[in-house]
Amino acid sequence: MWILSILPEAAIHIIFGLGILGTIAGFVLGFLMFMKPYRLAVQICGLLILTLGVYLEGGLADYKEWELRVKEMEAKVAQAEAKSANTNVEIQEKVVEKTKVIREKGRDIIKYIDKEIVKKEEVIKYVENCPVPKDIIDLHNQAAELNKGATK
Amino acid sequence: MRYLLIALLLAGCSTTVPVTQKFPNATPELMKKCEDLKKIEGDKVAITEMMKVVVHNYSLYWECSAKVDGWHDWYNAQKKIYDDIAK
């Protein structure tokens, strides 16, 4: 109810209180002789104000309940955002560690080729006698660029 | 009087209270693109040189694979967090 955002809470209670007082007054004042001509008018006004007051009080109660739910939801969202940030840190660490291990293992194998494999006699013989044919190199290079055919 | 009546009749209209959830940021490491595979340079290449390029490319594949696995983990974790809010 938008009216609740512009009307202070106290005003709603005052309207409700005035409604009760007006309704009571409408019935009590009838006993006083000089007020008798205004009795009906006071009763009608009192009942109208009381109706409005009850309506606004109901709306206020509902509004407060929703406000509470919104706060609860905001707390949940804030908690989720913090959790999400923590998860990101955990995943970052995991991926960085995994990548580091892969890179190191790759470097170790290349180092092993340079240090050990190239020194082996049968490898030296093979390298001297059998250079890799150009067609094989071209095929390898084409395969290494397979993704380029897919990008426009 | 007419305006007061209109205001009273509209008093019951609802207002929306936005509770917005920010889209979670992706892990910076996952945002990095996978590197292009290395090509063999030269016409006369020794098998050992070729082997080194192949090993390097395998490393690149597994690094990229680690990122894809990371994306799966990220999605599953973020989805679980999102679903838990609605509970």
Coordinates of C-alpha atoms in Angstrom, one line a residue:
Chain A
M1 CA 0.0 0.0 0.0
W2 CA 1.7 3.1 -1.2
I3 CA -0.3 5.3 1.2
L4 CA 1.6 3.7 4.1
S5 CA 4.9 5.1 2.7
I6 CA 3.7 8.7 3.0
L7 CA 1.5 8.4 6.0
P8 CA 3.3 8.2 9.3
E9 CA 2.5 5.2 11.5
A10 CA 1.2 7.4 14.3
A11 CA -1.3 9.0 11.9
I12 CA -2.8 5.6 11.2
H13 CA -3.2 4.9 14.9
I14 CA -4.7 8.4 15.5
I15 CA -7.2 7.8 12.7
F16 CA -8.1 4.4 14.2
G17 CA -8.4 6.0 17.7
L18 CA -10.5 8.8 16.4
G19 CA -12.8 6.3 14.7
I20 CA -13.3 4.5 18.0
L21 CA -13.9 7.7 20.0
G22 CA -16.2 9.0 17.3
T23 CA -18.3 5.8 17.2
I24 CA -18.5 5.8 21.0
A25 CA -19.3 9.5 21.1
G26 CA -22.1 9.0 18.5
F27 CA -23.9 6.6 20.8
V28 CA -23.1 8.3 24.1
L29 CA -23.9 11.8 23.0
G30 CA -27.5 10.7 22.1
F31 CA -28.2 10.8 25.8
L32 CA -27.5 14.5 26.1
M33 CA -30.5 16.5 25.0
F34 CA -28.6 19.4 23.3
M35 CA -26.5 17.0 21.2
K36 CA -29.5 15.0 19.9
P37 CA -29.7 16.8 16.5
Y38 CA -26.0 15.9 15.7
R39 CA -26.2 12.3 16.9
L40 CA -26.7 10.7 13.5
A41 CA -24.0 12.9 11.8
V42 CA -21.4 12.0 14.6
Q43 CA -22.4 8.3 14.3
I44 CA -21.9 8.2 10.5
C45 CA -18.6 10.2 10.7
G46 CA -17.4 8.0 13.5
L47 CA -18.2 4.8 11.7
L48 CA -16.6 6.1 8.5
I49 CA -13.4 7.1 10.3
L50 CA -13.4 3.8 12.2
T51 CA -13.7 1.8 8.9
L52 CA -10.8 3.7 7.4
G53 CA -8.8 3.2 10.5
V54 CA -9.4 -0.5 10.6
Y55 CA -8.5 -0.7 6.9
L56 CA -5.3 1.2 7.4
E57 CA -4.4 -0.8 10.5
G58 CA -4.8 -4.0 8.5
G59 CA -2.7 -2.6 5.7
L60 CA 0.0 -1.5 8.2
A61 CA 0.1 -5.0 9.8
D62 CA 0.4 -6.6 6.3
Y63 CA 3.0 -4.0 5.3
K64 CA 5.1 -4.7 8.4
E65 CA 5.0 -8.4 7.7
W66 CA 6.2 -7.9 4.1
E67 CA 8.9 -5.5 5.3
L68 CA 10.1 -8.3 7.7
R69 CA 10.2 -10.8 4.8
V70 CA 12.1 -8.3 2.6
K71 CA 14.7 -7.8 5.4
E72 CA 14.9 -11.6 5.8
M73 CA 15.4 -11.9 2.0
E74 CA 18.0 -9.1 1.9
A75 CA 19.9 -10.9 4.7
K76 CA 19.8 -14.1 2.7
V77 CA 21.0 -12.4 -0.4
A78 CA 23.9 -10.7 1.4
Q79 CA 24.8 -14.1 2.9
A80 CA 24.7 -15.7 -0.5
E81 CA 26.9 -13.0 -2.0
A82 CA 29.5 -13.5 0.6
K83 CA 29.3 -17.2 0.1
S84 CA 29.6 -16.7 -3.7
A85 CA 32.7 -14.6 -3.2
N86 CA 34.3 -17.3 -1.0
T87 CA 33.5 -20.0 -3.5
N88 CA 35.2 -17.9 -6.2
V89 CA 38.3 -17.7 -4.1
E90 CA 38.3 -21.4 -3.5
I91 CA 37.8 -22.2 -7.2
Q92 CA 40.5 -19.6 -8.2
E93 CA 43.0 -21.3 -5.9
K94 CA 42.1 -24.8 -7.2
V95 CA 42.4 -23.8 -10.9
V96 CA 45.7 -21.9 -10.3
E97 CA 47.2 -24.8 -8.4
K98 CA 46.0 -27.3 -11.1
T99 CA 47.4 -25.1 -13.9
K100 CA 50.7 -24.7 -12.1
V101 CA 51.1 -28.5 -11.6
I102 CA 50.3 -29.1 -15.3
R103 CA 52.7 -26.4 -16.5
E104 CA 55.5 -27.7 -14.2
K105 CA 55.0 -31.3 -15.4
G106 CA 55.1 -30.2 -19.0
R107 CA 58.3 -28.3 -18.4
D108 CA 59.8 -31.3 -16.6
I109 CA 59.1 -33.5 -19.6
I110 CA 60.6 -31.0 -22.0
K111 CA 63.7 -30.7 -19.7
Y112 CA 63.9 -34.5 -19.6
I113 CA 63.9 -34.6 -23.5
D114 CA 66.7 -32.0 -23.6
K115 CA 68.8 -33.6 -20.9
E116 CA 68.3 -37.3 -21.3
I117 CA 66.5 -38.3 -24.4
V118 CA 68.7 -36.3 -26.9
K119 CA 71.8 -37.9 -25.4
K120 CA 70.6 -41.5 -26.0
E121 CA 72.6 -43.1 -28.8
E122 CA 69.6 -44.7 -30.6
V123 CA 67.9 -41.3 -30.5
I124 CA 70.9 -39.5 -31.8
K125 CA 71.1 -42.0 -34.7
Y126 CA 67.4 -41.7 -35.4
V127 CA 67.6 -37.9 -35.4
E128 CA 70.6 -37.9 -37.8
N129 CA 69.0 -40.3 -40.2
C130 CA 65.4 -39.5 -40.1
P131 CA 64.4 -35.8 -40.0
V132 CA 60.6 -35.4 -39.7
P133 CA 59.1 -35.1 -43.2
K134 CA 57.7 -31.7 -44.1
D135 CA 54.3 -33.2 -44.8
I136 CA 54.1 -34.5 -41.2
I137 CA 55.1 -31.1 -39.8
D138 CA 52.5 -29.4 -42.0
L139 CA 49.8 -31.8 -40.9
H140 CA 50.7 -31.2 -37.3
N141 CA 50.6 -27.4 -37.8
Q142 CA 47.2 -27.6 -39.6
A143 CA 45.9 -29.7 -36.7
A144 CA 47.2 -27.1 -34.2
E145 CA 45.1 -24.5 -36.0
L146 CA 41.9 -26.4 -36.4
N147 CA 40.0 -23.8 -34.3
K148 CA 40.8 -21.1 -36.8
G149 CA 38.5 -22.6 -39.4
A150 CA 35.6 -22.4 -36.9
T151 CA 36.1 -18.7 -36.1
K152 CA 34.7 -16.1 -38.5
Chain B
M1 CA -13.3 15.9 -1.8
R2 CA -13.1 14.1 -5.2
Y3 CA -9.3 13.9 -4.9
L4 CA -9.5 12.6 -1.3
L5 CA -11.9 9.9 -2.5
I6 CA -9.5 8.9 -5.3
A7 CA -6.6 8.8 -2.9
L8 CA -8.6 6.6 -0.5
L9 CA -9.7 4.3 -3.3
L10 CA -6.1 4.0 -4.5
A11 CA -4.8 3.5 -0.9
G12 CA -4.9 -0.3 -1.3
C13 CA -2.7 -0.3 -4.4
S14 CA 0.5 -2.2 -3.9
T15 CA 4.1 -1.0 -4.2
T16 CA 7.0 -3.2 -5.2
V17 CA 10.0 -3.6 -2.9
P18 CA 12.9 -4.7 -5.0
V19 CA 15.3 -7.2 -3.5
T20 CA 18.0 -7.6 -6.2
Q21 CA 20.7 -10.2 -6.2
K22 CA 23.9 -9.2 -8.0
F23 CA 25.1 -11.6 -10.7
P24 CA 28.1 -13.4 -9.2
N25 CA 31.5 -12.4 -10.6
A26 CA 33.4 -15.2 -12.4
T27 CA 36.8 -16.3 -11.0
P28 CA 39.5 -14.2 -12.8
E29 CA 41.5 -17.3 -13.7
L30 CA 38.5 -18.7 -15.5
M31 CA 38.1 -15.6 -17.6
K32 CA 41.5 -16.1 -19.2
K33 CA 41.3 -17.4 -22.7
C34 CA 42.9 -20.7 -23.6
E35 CA 46.2 -20.2 -25.4
D36 CA 46.7 -21.2 -29.1
L37 CA 48.5 -24.4 -29.7
K38 CA 52.2 -24.1 -30.7
K39 CA 53.2 -24.9 -34.3
I40 CA 56.4 -26.6 -35.3
E41 CA 58.8 -24.1 -36.9
G42 CA 61.2 -25.0 -39.8
D43 CA 61.3 -27.5 -42.5
K44 CA 63.9 -30.0 -41.2
V45 CA 63.0 -30.8 -37.7
A46 CA 64.3 -33.4 -35.4
I47 CA 61.8 -35.8 -33.8
T48 CA 62.9 -34.6 -30.4
E49 CA 62.0 -31.0 -31.3
M50 CA 58.7 -32.1 -32.6
M51 CA 58.2 -34.1 -29.4
K52 CA 58.8 -30.9 -27.3
V53 CA 56.1 -29.0 -29.2
V54 CA 53.7 -31.9 -28.8
V55 CA 54.4 -32.0 -25.0
H56 CA 53.9 -28.2 -24.9
N57 CA 50.6 -28.6 -26.7
Y58 CA 49.4 -31.3 -24.3
S59 CA 50.2 -29.0 -21.4
L60 CA 48.1 -26.3 -23.1
Y61 CA 45.2 -28.8 -23.5
W62 CA 45.2 -29.8 -19.9
E63 CA 45.5 -26.2 -18.7
C64 CA 42.4 -25.4 -20.8
S65 CA 40.7 -28.6 -19.5
A66 CA 41.4 -27.4 -15.9
K67 CA 39.6 -24.1 -16.7
V68 CA 36.6 -25.9 -18.2
D69 CA 36.4 -28.1 -15.0
G70 CA 36.7 -24.8 -13.0
W71 CA 33.7 -23.4 -14.9
H72 CA 31.7 -26.5 -14.1
D73 CA 32.6 -26.2 -10.4
W74 CA 31.8 -22.5 -10.5
Y75 CA 28.4 -23.1 -12.1
N76 CA 27.4 -25.9 -9.8
A77 CA 28.5 -23.9 -6.7
Q78 CA 26.8 -20.7 -7.7
K79 CA 23.6 -22.6 -8.7
K80 CA 23.5 -24.2 -5.3
I81 CA 23.9 -20.9 -3.5
Y82 CA 21.2 -19.3 -5.7
D83 CA 18.8 -22.3 -5.1
D84 CA 19.4 -22.0 -1.3
I85 CA 18.1 -18.4 -1.3
A86 CA 14.8 -19.5 -2.7
K87 CA 14.4 -22.2 0.0

